PDB file of C-alpha atoms in Angstrom:
ATOM      1  CA  MET A   1     -11.771  13.759   1.155  1.00  0.00           C
ATOM      2  CA  GLY A   2      -9.354  13.862  -1.741  1.00  0.00           C
ATOM      3  CA  LYS A   3      -8.877  11.883  -4.561  1.00  0.00           C
ATOM      4  CA  LYS A   4      -7.714   8.146  -3.576  1.00  0.00           C
ATOM      5  CA  ILE A   5      -6.434   5.285  -5.217  1.00  0.00           C
ATOM      6  CA  LYS A   6      -5.233   1.707  -4.257  1.00  0.00           C
ATOM      7  CA  VAL A   7      -2.146   0.522  -6.299  1.00  0.00           C
ATOM      8  CA  PHE A   8      -0.429  -3.036  -6.242  1.00  0.00           C
ATOM      9  CA  ALA A   9       3.352  -3.355  -7.520  1.00  0.00           C
ATOM     10  CA  PRO A  10       5.047  -6.554  -7.971  1.00  0.00           C
ATOM     11  CA  ALA A  11       8.086  -8.319  -6.656  1.00  0.00           C
ATOM     12  CA  THR A  12      10.897  -8.242  -8.909  1.00  0.00           C
ATOM     13  CA  VAL A  13      14.102 -10.784  -9.460  1.00  0.00           C
ATOM     14  CA  ALA A  14      17.130  -8.620 -10.009  1.00  0.00           C
ATOM     15  CA  ASN A  15      20.665  -9.520 -11.232  1.00  0.00           C
ATOM     16  CA  VAL A  16      19.258 -12.660 -13.113  1.00  0.00           C
ATOM     17  CA  ALA A  17      22.415 -14.463 -12.430  1.00  0.00           C
ATOM     18  CA  CYS A  18      25.339 -12.880 -14.822  1.00  0.00           C
ATOM     19  CA  GLY A  19      23.445  -9.159 -14.919  1.00  0.00           C
ATOM     20  CA  TYR A  20      24.289  -7.738 -11.547  1.00  0.00           C
ATOM     21  CA  ASP A  21      22.682  -4.452 -11.084  1.00  0.00           C
ATOM     22  CA  VAL A  22      21.679  -4.337 -15.102  1.00  0.00           C
ATOM     23  CA  LEU A  23      19.185  -6.777 -15.682  1.00  0.00           C
ATOM     24  CA  GLY A  24      15.662  -7.501 -13.737  1.00  0.00           C
ATOM     25  CA  PHE A  25      12.047  -9.021 -14.358  1.00  0.00           C
ATOM     26  CA  ALA A  26       8.796  -8.824 -12.640  1.00  0.00           C
ATOM     27  CA  ILE A  27       6.778 -11.729 -11.412  1.00  0.00           C
ATOM     28  CA  ASP A  28       3.056 -11.820 -10.562  1.00  0.00           C
ATOM     29  CA  SER A  29       3.255 -12.263  -6.726  1.00  0.00           C
ATOM     30  CA  PRO A  30       4.227 -11.323  -4.134  1.00  0.00           C
ATOM     31  CA  GLY A  31       4.114  -7.379  -4.043  1.00  0.00           C
ATOM     32  CA  ASP A  32       3.030  -4.351  -1.924  1.00  0.00           C
ATOM     33  CA  GLU A  33      -0.021  -2.436  -1.764  1.00  0.00           C
ATOM     34  CA  VAL A  34      -0.571   1.409  -1.113  1.00  0.00           C
ATOM     35  CA  VAL A  35      -3.452   3.417  -0.492  1.00  0.00           C
ATOM     36  CA  VAL A  36      -2.708   7.131  -1.504  1.00  0.00           C
ATOM     37  CA  GLU A  37      -5.106  10.186  -0.892  1.00  0.00           C
ATOM     38  CA  LEU A  38      -4.610  13.651  -1.815  1.00  0.00           C
ATOM     39  CA  LYS A  39      -4.476  16.316   0.804  1.00  0.00           C
ATOM     40  CA  ASP A  40      -4.448  20.024   0.726  1.00  0.00           C
ATOM     41  CA  GLU A  41      -1.551  20.145   3.009  1.00  0.00           C
ATOM     42  CA  PRO A  42       1.648  20.142   1.267  1.00  0.00           C
ATOM     43  CA  GLY A  43       3.958  16.871   2.176  1.00  0.00           C
ATOM     44  CA  VAL A  44       3.876  13.331   2.108  1.00  0.00           C
ATOM     45  CA  GLU A  45       2.324  11.744   5.314  1.00  0.00           C
ATOM     46  CA  ILE A  46       2.812   7.709   6.233  1.00  0.00           C
ATOM     47  CA  VAL A  47      -0.351   7.284   8.083  1.00  0.00           C
ATOM     48  CA  ALA A  48       0.113   3.458   8.637  1.00  0.00           C
ATOM     49  CA  ILE A  49       1.834   0.298   7.557  1.00  0.00           C
ATOM     50  CA  THR A  50       0.579  -3.257   8.021  1.00  0.00           C
ATOM     51  CA  GLY A  51       2.447  -6.534   7.349  1.00  0.00           C
ATOM     52  CA  ASP A  52       6.074  -5.649   8.318  1.00  0.00           C
ATOM     53  CA  GLY A  53       5.912  -6.378  11.805  1.00  0.00           C
ATOM     54  CA  GLY A  54       6.666  -2.687  13.302  1.00  0.00           C
ATOM     55  CA  LYS A  55      10.123  -2.738  11.348  1.00  0.00           C
ATOM     56  CA  LEU A  56       9.339  -0.052   8.735  1.00  0.00           C
ATOM     57  CA  PRO A  57       9.442   3.717   9.859  1.00  0.00           C
ATOM     58  CA  THR A  58       6.397   5.829   9.340  1.00  0.00           C
ATOM     59  CA  ASP A  59       8.777   9.043   9.037  1.00  0.00           C
ATOM     60  CA  THR A  60       8.581   9.995   5.430  1.00  0.00           C
ATOM     61  CA  ALA A  61      12.057  10.909   4.883  1.00  0.00           C
ATOM     62  CA  SER A  62      13.142   7.544   6.224  1.00  0.00           C
ATOM     63  CA  ASN A  63      10.695   5.473   4.083  1.00  0.00           C
ATOM     64  CA  THR A  64      11.307   4.459   0.755  1.00  0.00           C
ATOM     65  CA  ALA A  65       7.659   4.883  -0.736  1.00  0.00           C
ATOM     66  CA  GLY A  66       7.551   8.379   0.814  1.00  0.00           C
ATOM     67  CA  VAL A  67      10.910   9.494  -0.386  1.00  0.00           C
ATOM     68  CA  ALA A  68       9.946   8.433  -4.029  1.00  0.00           C
ATOM     69  CA  MET A  69       6.681  10.326  -3.673  1.00  0.00           C
ATOM     70  CA  GLN A  70       8.371  13.525  -2.726  1.00  0.00           C
ATOM     71  CA  GLN A  71      10.670  13.181  -5.109  1.00  0.00           C
ATOM     72  CA  LEU A  72       8.011  13.091  -7.980  1.00  0.00           C
ATOM     73  CA  ILE A  73       6.173  16.039  -6.212  1.00  0.00           C
ATOM     74  CA  LYS A  74       9.197  18.201  -6.624  1.00  0.00           C
ATOM     75  CA  LYS A  75       9.217  17.654 -10.177  1.00  0.00           C
ATOM     76  CA  THR A  76       5.311  19.060 -10.710  1.00  0.00           C
ATOM     77  CA  ASP A  77       3.720  22.256  -9.749  1.00  0.00           C
ATOM     78  CA  TYR A  78       1.297  20.250  -7.553  1.00  0.00           C
ATOM     79  CA  GLU A  79       1.130  22.251  -4.236  1.00  0.00           C
ATOM     80  CA  GLY A  80      -0.931  19.816  -1.875  1.00  0.00           C
ATOM     81  CA  GLY A  81       0.442  16.442  -0.084  1.00  0.00           C
ATOM     82  CA  ALA A  82      -0.580  12.864   0.018  1.00  0.00           C
ATOM     83  CA  LYS A  83      -1.716  10.550   3.075  1.00  0.00           C
ATOM     84  CA  VAL A  84      -0.221   7.051   2.463  1.00  0.00           C
ATOM     85  CA  TRP A  85      -1.087   3.469   3.870  1.00  0.00           C
ATOM     86  CA  LEU A  86       1.472   0.738   2.957  1.00  0.00           C
ATOM     87  CA  HIS A  87       0.439  -2.842   3.080  1.00  0.00           C
ATOM     88  CA  LYS A  88       3.533  -4.851   3.062  1.00  0.00           C
ATOM     89  CA  LYS A  89       2.483  -8.286   1.312  1.00  0.00           C
ATOM     90  CA  MET A  90       5.964  -9.372   0.693  1.00  0.00           C
ATOM     91  CA  PRO A  91       8.940 -10.432   3.025  1.00  0.00           C
ATOM     92  CA  LEU A  92      11.250  -7.854   4.255  1.00  0.00           C
ATOM     93  CA  GLY A  93      15.055  -8.684   3.171  1.00  0.00           C
ATOM     94  CA  SER A  94      13.990 -11.357   0.944  1.00  0.00           C
ATOM     95  CA  GLY A  95      15.701 -10.225  -2.215  1.00  0.00           C
ATOM     96  CA  LEU A  96      12.816  -9.745  -4.155  1.00  0.00           C
ATOM     97  CA  GLY A  97      12.570  -6.170  -4.140  1.00  0.00           C
ATOM     98  CA  SER A  98      10.596  -5.398  -1.291  1.00  0.00           C
ATOM     99  CA  SER A  99      11.663  -1.922  -1.002  1.00  0.00           C
ATOM    100  CA  ALA A 100      11.654  -1.520  -4.622  1.00  0.00           C
ATOM    101  CA  ALA A 101       7.936  -2.349  -4.859  1.00  0.00           C
ATOM    102  CA  SER A 102       6.908  -0.129  -1.967  1.00  0.00           C
ATOM    103  CA  SER A 103       8.505   2.779  -3.993  1.00  0.00           C
ATOM    104  CA  ALA A 104       7.257   1.757  -7.293  1.00  0.00           C
ATOM    105  CA  ALA A 105       3.699   1.470  -5.746  1.00  0.00           C
ATOM    106  CA  GLY A 106       4.155   4.902  -4.284  1.00  0.00           C
ATOM    107  CA  ALA A 107       5.168   6.549  -7.277  1.00  0.00           C
ATOM    108  CA  PHE A 108       2.696   5.033  -9.422  1.00  0.00           C
ATOM    109  CA  ALA A 109      -0.004   5.780  -7.439  1.00  0.00           C
ATOM    110  CA  MET A 110       1.082   9.690  -7.201  1.00  0.00           C
ATOM    111  CA  ASN A 111       1.494   9.670 -10.882  1.00  0.00           C
ATOM    112  CA  GLU A 112      -1.877   8.234 -11.407  1.00  0.00           C
ATOM    113  CA  LEU A 113      -3.327  10.802  -8.921  1.00  0.00           C
ATOM    114  CA  LEU A 114      -2.033  13.502 -10.553  1.00  0.00           C
ATOM    115  CA  ASP A 115      -3.188  12.674 -14.175  1.00  0.00           C
ATOM    116  CA  LYS A 116      -0.053  10.869 -15.212  1.00  0.00           C
ATOM    117  CA  PRO A 117       2.585  13.745 -15.925  1.00  0.00           C
ATOM    118  CA  PHE A 118       5.421  11.265 -16.145  1.00  0.00           C
ATOM    119  CA  THR A 119       5.548   7.868 -18.009  1.00  0.00           C
ATOM    120  CA  SER A 120       6.655   4.552 -16.399  1.00  0.00           C
ATOM    121  CA  ALA A 121      10.175   4.810 -17.424  1.00  0.00           C
ATOM    122  CA  GLU A 122      10.201   8.485 -16.245  1.00  0.00           C
ATOM    123  CA  LEU A 123       9.069   7.468 -12.729  1.00  0.00           C
ATOM    124  CA  VAL A 124      12.057   5.128 -12.202  1.00  0.00           C
ATOM    125  CA  PRO A 125      14.291   7.882 -11.149  1.00  0.00           C
ATOM    126  CA  PHE A 126      12.066   8.865  -8.248  1.00  0.00           C
ATOM    127  CA  ALA A 127      11.832   5.196  -7.200  1.00  0.00           C
ATOM    128  CA  MET A 128      15.582   4.820  -7.456  1.00  0.00           C
ATOM    129  CA  GLU A 129      16.028   7.087  -4.843  1.00  0.00           C
ATOM    130  CA  GLY A 130      13.878   5.193  -2.439  1.00  0.00           C
ATOM    131  CA  GLU A 131      16.684   2.333  -3.176  1.00  0.00           C
ATOM    132  CA  ARG A 132      19.319   4.740  -2.181  1.00  0.00           C
ATOM    133  CA  LEU A 133      17.824   4.917   1.143  1.00  0.00           C
ATOM    134  CA  ALA A 134      17.096   1.450   1.644  1.00  0.00           C
ATOM    135  CA  CYS A 135      20.623   0.114   0.566  1.00  0.00           C
ATOM    136  CA  GLY A 136      22.847   2.936  -0.076  1.00  0.00           C
ATOM    137  CA  ALA A 137      22.912   2.548  -3.759  1.00  0.00           C
ATOM    138  CA  ALA A 138      20.470   3.816  -6.348  1.00  0.00           C
ATOM    139  CA  HIS A 139      19.927   0.820  -8.445  1.00  0.00           C
ATOM    140  CA  ALA A 140      17.253   0.377 -10.968  1.00  0.00           C
ATOM    141  CA  ASP A 141      17.293  -3.293 -11.829  1.00  0.00           C
ATOM    142  CA  ASN A 142      14.310  -3.921  -9.071  1.00  0.00           C
ATOM    143  CA  VAL A 143      12.287  -0.499  -9.589  1.00  0.00           C
ATOM    144  CA  ALA A 144      12.677  -0.713 -13.438  1.00  0.00           C
ATOM    145  CA  PRO A 145      10.820  -3.951 -13.926  1.00  0.00           C
ATOM    146  CA  ALA A 146       8.422  -2.980 -10.952  1.00  0.00           C
ATOM    147  CA  LEU A 147       7.314  -0.042 -12.378  1.00  0.00           C
ATOM    148  CA  MET A 148       7.180  -1.107 -16.271  1.00  0.00           C
ATOM    149  CA  GLY A 149       6.834  -5.062 -15.956  1.00  0.00           C
ATOM    150  CA  GLY A 150       8.540  -7.262 -18.209  1.00  0.00           C
ATOM    151  CA  PHE A 151      12.029  -7.996 -18.238  1.00  0.00           C
ATOM    152  CA  VAL A 152      14.477  -5.128 -18.499  1.00  0.00           C
ATOM    153  CA  LEU A 153      17.978  -3.893 -19.133  1.00  0.00           C
ATOM    154  CA  ILE A 154      19.645  -1.079 -17.643  1.00  0.00           C
ATOM    155  CA  ARG A 155      22.103  -0.248 -20.372  1.00  0.00           C
ATOM    156  CA  SER A 156      23.486   2.688 -18.509  1.00  0.00           C
ATOM    157  CA  TYR A 157      23.221   4.820 -15.147  1.00  0.00           C
ATOM    158  CA  ALA A 158      24.545   8.001 -16.578  1.00  0.00           C
ATOM    159  CA  PRO A 159      22.543   8.623 -18.257  1.00  0.00           C
ATOM    160  CA  LEU A 160      19.817   6.385 -17.429  1.00  0.00           C
ATOM    161  CA  ASP A 161      18.862   4.244 -20.103  1.00  0.00           C
ATOM    162  CA  ILE A 162      16.431   1.390 -19.986  1.00  0.00           C
ATOM    163  CA  VAL A 163      15.740  -1.399 -22.412  1.00  0.00           C
ATOM    164  CA  PRO A 164      12.521  -3.524 -22.573  1.00  0.00           C
ATOM    165  CA  ILE A 165      13.884  -7.054 -23.507  1.00  0.00           C
ATOM    166  CA  ASP A 166      11.131  -9.466 -25.075  1.00  0.00           C
ATOM    167  CA  THR A 167      10.951 -12.788 -23.648  1.00  0.00           C
ATOM    168  CA  PRO A 168       9.387 -16.185 -24.423  1.00  0.00           C
ATOM    169  CA  GLU A 169       5.707 -16.516 -23.481  1.00  0.00           C
ATOM    170  CA  SER A 170       6.385 -20.139 -22.048  1.00  0.00           C
ATOM    171  CA  LEU A 171       9.021 -18.918 -19.835  1.00  0.00           C
ATOM    172  CA  TYR A 172       8.113 -19.594 -16.169  1.00  0.00           C
ATOM    173  CA  CYS A 173      10.015 -18.302 -13.024  1.00  0.00           C
ATOM    174  CA  THR A 174       9.667 -20.328  -9.937  1.00  0.00           C
ATOM    175  CA  VAL A 175      11.299 -18.279  -6.611  1.00  0.00           C
ATOM    176  CA  ILE A 176      11.637 -19.947  -3.237  1.00  0.00           C
ATOM    177  CA  HIS A 177      12.013 -17.303  -0.222  1.00  0.00           C
ATOM    178  CA  PRO A 178      13.573 -19.243   2.834  1.00  0.00           C
ATOM    179  CA  GLN A 179      12.616 -17.924   6.271  1.00  0.00           C
ATOM    180  CA  ILE A 180      16.221 -16.364   6.920  1.00  0.00           C
ATOM    181  CA  GLU A 181      17.084 -12.731   6.252  1.00  0.00           C
ATOM    182  CA  VAL A 182      20.205 -11.229   4.392  1.00  0.00           C
ATOM    183  CA  ALA A 183      20.394  -7.368   4.526  1.00  0.00           C
ATOM    184  CA  THR A 184      21.155  -5.837   1.002  1.00  0.00           C
ATOM    185  CA  LYS A 185      23.659  -3.506   2.532  1.00  0.00           C
ATOM    186  CA  ASP A 186      25.836  -6.368   4.014  1.00  0.00           C
ATOM    187  CA  ALA A 187      25.220  -8.594   0.846  1.00  0.00           C
ATOM    188  CA  ARG A 188      26.591  -5.431  -1.222  1.00  0.00           C
ATOM    189  CA  GLN A 189      29.615  -4.817   1.265  1.00  0.00           C
ATOM    190  CA  ILE A 190      31.023  -8.405   1.018  1.00  0.00           C
ATOM    191  CA  LEU A 191      31.374  -8.142  -2.965  1.00  0.00           C
ATOM    192  CA  LYS A 192      34.987  -8.112  -4.238  1.00  0.00           C
ATOM    193  CA  LYS A 193      35.616  -4.314  -5.728  1.00  0.00           C
ATOM    194  CA  ASP A 194      38.235  -5.760  -8.135  1.00  0.00           C
ATOM    195  CA  ILE A 195      37.636  -9.013 -10.496  1.00  0.00           C
ATOM    196  CA  PRO A 196      39.809 -11.162 -12.758  1.00  0.00           C
ATOM    197  CA  LEU A 197      39.665  -9.746 -16.499  1.00  0.00           C
ATOM    198  CA  THR A 198      38.964 -13.374 -17.398  1.00  0.00           C
ATOM    199  CA  ASP A 199      35.882 -13.459 -15.107  1.00  0.00           C
ATOM    200  CA  ALA A 200      34.875 -10.066 -16.589  1.00  0.00           C
ATOM    201  CA  VAL A 201      34.750 -11.548 -20.068  1.00  0.00           C
ATOM    202  CA  THR A 202      32.792 -14.446 -19.054  1.00  0.00           C
ATOM    203  CA  GLN A 203      30.127 -12.359 -17.406  1.00  0.00           C
ATOM    204  CA  TRP A 204      30.084 -10.013 -20.456  1.00  0.00           C
ATOM    205  CA  GLY A 205      29.494 -13.015 -22.777  1.00  0.00           C
ATOM    206  CA  ASN A 206      26.959 -14.454 -20.725  1.00  0.00           C
ATOM    207  CA  VAL A 207      24.847 -11.208 -20.536  1.00  0.00           C
ATOM    208  CA  ALA A 208      24.871 -10.640 -24.398  1.00  0.00           C
ATOM    209  CA  GLY A 209      23.877 -14.489 -24.698  1.00  0.00           C
ATOM    210  CA  LEU A 210      21.075 -14.088 -22.065  1.00  0.00           C
ATOM    211  CA  ILE A 211      19.528 -11.346 -24.234  1.00  0.00           C
ATOM    212  CA  ALA A 212      20.271 -13.180 -27.429  1.00  0.00           C
ATOM    213  CA  GLY A 213      18.846 -16.234 -26.327  1.00  0.00           C
ATOM    214  CA  LEU A 214      15.517 -14.218 -24.840  1.00  0.00           C
ATOM    215  CA  TYR A 215      15.057 -12.351 -28.234  1.00  0.00           C
ATOM    216  CA  ARG A 216      15.581 -15.776 -30.357  1.00  0.00           C
ATOM    217  CA  LYS A 217      13.442 -17.687 -27.782  1.00  0.00           C
ATOM    218  CA  ASP A 218      16.490 -20.092 -27.940  1.00  0.00           C
ATOM    219  CA  TYR A 219      16.215 -21.719 -24.523  1.00  0.00           C
ATOM    220  CA  GLY A 220      19.330 -23.729 -24.891  1.00  0.00           C
ATOM    221  CA  LEU A 221      21.465 -20.183 -25.200  1.00  0.00           C
ATOM    222  CA  ILE A 222      19.450 -18.816 -22.193  1.00  0.00           C
ATOM    223  CA  SER A 223      20.291 -22.088 -19.931  1.00  0.00           C
ATOM    224  CA  ARG A 224      24.049 -21.611 -21.231  1.00  0.00           C
ATOM    225  CA  SER A 225      24.155 -17.885 -20.466  1.00  0.00           C
ATOM    226  CA  LEU A 226      22.387 -18.065 -16.828  1.00  0.00           C
ATOM    227  CA  GLN A 227      25.835 -18.494 -15.277  1.00  0.00           C
ATOM    228  CA  ASP A 228      27.358 -16.117 -12.532  1.00  0.00           C
ATOM    229  CA  VAL A 229      31.104 -16.071 -12.419  1.00  0.00           C
ATOM    230  CA  VAL A 230      31.427 -12.669 -10.349  1.00  0.00           C
ATOM    231  CA  ILE A 231      28.843 -12.445  -7.488  1.00  0.00           C
ATOM    232  CA  GLU A 232      27.303 -15.698  -6.863  1.00  0.00           C
ATOM    233  CA  PRO A 233      30.420 -17.347  -5.576  1.00  0.00           C
ATOM    234  CA  VAL A 234      30.565 -14.806  -2.791  1.00  0.00           C
ATOM    235  CA  ARG A 235      26.688 -14.547  -2.092  1.00  0.00           C
ATOM    236  CA  SER A 236      25.732 -17.979  -2.280  1.00  0.00           C
ATOM    237  CA  LEU A 237      28.193 -18.541   1.158  1.00  0.00           C
ATOM    238  CA  LEU A 238      25.287 -16.460   2.807  1.00  0.00           C
ATOM    239  CA  ILE A 239      22.316 -18.918   1.818  1.00  0.00           C
ATOM    240  CA  PRO A 240      22.513 -22.550   3.335  1.00  0.00           C
ATOM    241  CA  SER A 241      22.547 -25.483   0.612  1.00  0.00           C
ATOM    242  CA  PHE A 242      22.686 -23.082  -2.095  1.00  0.00           C
ATOM    243  CA  GLY A 243      24.625 -25.414  -4.035  1.00  0.00           C
ATOM    244  CA  GLU A 244      22.327 -28.460  -3.104  1.00  0.00           C
ATOM    245  CA  ILE A 245      19.285 -26.697  -4.449  1.00  0.00           C
ATOM    246  CA  LYS A 246      20.740 -25.278  -7.441  1.00  0.00           C
ATOM    247  CA  ALA A 247      21.942 -28.851  -8.525  1.00  0.00           C
ATOM    248  CA  ALA A 248      18.479 -30.449  -7.876  1.00  0.00           C
ATOM    249  CA  SER A 249      16.848 -27.738  -9.790  1.00  0.00           C
ATOM    250  CA  LEU A 250      19.092 -28.220 -12.860  1.00  0.00           C
ATOM    251  CA  LYS A 251      18.756 -32.013 -12.684  1.00  0.00           C
ATOM    252  CA  ALA A 252      14.697 -31.258 -12.695  1.00  0.00           C
ATOM    253  CA  GLY A 253      15.004 -29.507 -15.945  1.00  0.00           C
ATOM    254  CA  ALA A 254      15.601 -25.645 -14.745  1.00  0.00           C
ATOM    255  CA  LEU A 255      17.416 -23.583 -17.489  1.00  0.00           C
ATOM    256  CA  GLY A 256      19.172 -21.731 -14.601  1.00  0.00           C
ATOM    257  CA  CYS A 257      19.235 -21.222 -11.053  1.00  0.00           C
ATOM    258  CA  GLY A 258      20.508 -18.334  -9.162  1.00  0.00           C
ATOM    259  CA  ILE A 259      20.417 -15.834  -6.206  1.00  0.00           C
ATOM    260  CA  SER A 260      17.247 -13.469  -6.679  1.00  0.00           C
ATOM    261  CA  GLY A 261      18.921  -9.852  -5.870  1.00  0.00           C
ATOM    262  CA  SER A 262      21.086 -10.078  -2.654  1.00  0.00           C
ATOM    263  CA  GLY A 263      19.198 -13.234  -1.377  1.00  0.00           C
ATOM    264  CA  PRO A 264      18.387 -15.395   0.340  1.00  0.00           C
ATOM    265  CA  SER A 265      15.508 -15.928  -2.362  1.00  0.00           C
ATOM    266  CA  ILE A 266      16.210 -18.266  -5.068  1.00  0.00           C
ATOM    267  CA  PHE A 267      15.121 -18.059  -8.704  1.00  0.00           C
ATOM    268  CA  SER A 268      14.888 -20.675 -11.323  1.00  0.00           C
ATOM    269  CA  LEU A 269      14.010 -19.957 -14.795  1.00  0.00           C
ATOM    270  CA  CYS A 270      12.214 -23.083 -16.697  1.00  0.00           C
ATOM    271  CA  GLN A 271      10.630 -23.671 -20.079  1.00  0.00           C
ATOM    272  CA  HIS A 272       7.125 -25.220 -18.720  1.00  0.00           C
ATOM    273  CA  LYS A 273       5.037 -24.372 -16.008  1.00  0.00           C
ATOM    274  CA  GLU A 274       5.302 -28.127 -14.703  1.00  0.00           C
ATOM    275  CA  ILE A 275       8.860 -27.976 -14.261  1.00  0.00           C
ATOM    276  CA  ALA A 276       8.757 -24.892 -12.549  1.00  0.00           C
ATOM    277  CA  LEU A 277       5.764 -26.349 -10.081  1.00  0.00           C
ATOM    278  CA  GLU A 278       8.184 -29.172  -9.567  1.00  0.00           C
ATOM    279  CA  ILE A 279      11.268 -27.224  -8.770  1.00  0.00           C
ATOM    280  CA  ALA A 280       9.176 -25.369  -6.270  1.00  0.00           C
ATOM    281  CA  HIS A 281       8.290 -28.719  -4.588  1.00  0.00           C
ATOM    282  CA  ILE A 282      12.119 -30.003  -4.790  1.00  0.00           C
ATOM    283  CA  GLN A 283      13.495 -26.737  -3.363  1.00  0.00           C
ATOM    284  CA  ALA A 284      10.978 -26.558  -0.577  1.00  0.00           C
ATOM    285  CA  LYS A 285      11.700 -30.089   0.609  1.00  0.00           C
ATOM    286  CA  ILE A 286      15.178 -29.414   0.489  1.00  0.00           C
ATOM    287  CA  PHE A 287      15.043 -26.615   3.021  1.00  0.00           C
ATOM    288  CA  ALA A 288      12.169 -28.307   5.000  1.00  0.00           C
ATOM    289  CA  ASP A 289      14.558 -31.044   5.722  1.00  0.00           C
ATOM    290  CA  MET A 290      17.187 -28.476   7.225  1.00  0.00           C
ATOM    291  CA  GLY A 291      14.113 -27.259   9.404  1.00  0.00           C
ATOM    292  CA  VAL A 292      13.751 -24.064   7.463  1.00  0.00           C
ATOM    293  CA  THR A 293      10.372 -22.882   6.420  1.00  0.00           C
ATOM    294  CA  SER A 294       9.948 -21.322   3.095  1.00  0.00           C
ATOM    295  CA  GLU A 295       7.433 -19.923   0.728  1.00  0.00           C
ATOM    296  CA  THR A 296       7.533 -20.433  -3.244  1.00  0.00           C
ATOM    297  CA  TYR A 297       6.241 -18.660  -6.014  1.00  0.00           C
ATOM    298  CA  THR A 298       5.705 -19.683  -9.734  1.00  0.00           C
ATOM    299  CA  SER A 299       4.769 -17.031 -12.403  1.00  0.00           C
ATOM    300  CA  VAL A 300       5.379 -16.039 -15.782  1.00  0.00           C
ATOM    301  CA  ILE A 301       7.330 -12.857 -16.447  1.00  0.00           C
ATOM    302  CA  ASN A 302       4.654 -10.364 -15.314  1.00  0.00           C
ATOM    303  CA  GLN A 303       4.307  -7.794 -18.331  1.00  0.00           C
ATOM    304  CA  ASN A 304       1.810  -5.529 -16.401  1.00  0.00           C
ATOM    305  CA  GLY A 305       3.641  -3.940 -13.401  1.00  0.00           C
ATOM    306  CA  PRO A 306       1.633  -1.926 -11.056  1.00  0.00           C
ATOM    307  CA  ILE A 307      -2.072  -1.897 -11.269  1.00  0.00           C
ATOM    308  CA  VAL A 308      -5.049  -0.035  -9.931  1.00  0.00           C
ATOM    309  CA  ILE A 309      -6.952  -2.089  -7.479  1.00  0.00           C
ATOM    310  CA  LYS A 310     -10.733  -1.263  -7.816  1.00  0.00           C
TER     311      LYS A 310
END
């Protein structure tokens, strides 16, 4: 039996309202787990997947974790392979970076087993190839925080330039995932290819304001900046009662409320844990009144990223 490891990688909130494809942060739960064991024979073998309802492929070239691990191995002198057991601990198509969590967990586990030839930031391009497979675009706003932890800015994709962003310790996030599915590919396809210059200027200002607010611990500035005039007006049409949930969350004290990734999950940033928990209750009731079941998660910004499970 070869070296073996078990790894957890967290869910992530991407876009963060104004930061489409360039902002993201990690939360404590949910997330994915992988068990990876080295083997003498070359190639990555997906032995089994649990928690996916039979939806995910075990073919390595069609699996996000498998692709990320293969990309990593290509950049090393390792001549062997690996066996992988993937345990999905989070919903598919949730807007919480499900594919990214699998990619991040696989890449991180493989890196650990090979005695860490790459830093967390250097693992991001490998995991991005899993994202390319999952949704057709190698975006980093999920995989970067999933691998590095914390809140990150993708300043540039060519070349890739990832900037960790400080966040206030008392900043909490509430995420609600209603039991409806929005495919990432579909949510990307409906977006407008051209936007008015006035909207672009507003969005640039909000991204800069949000970054400044996080560094300065200025909750008023954070709140004013959590506005999306480009993506949310289109994608919110795919989420029942989004407007009602957002209005109720802001009334209850949320700094801001928006779509997590491509949806249907909704995130709210709050200054205090008590407000975050109250918002989770309010949002769940709105969906329940519609006959839609949901799951809620409340967390500080996860600064750890993947962890090895003993």
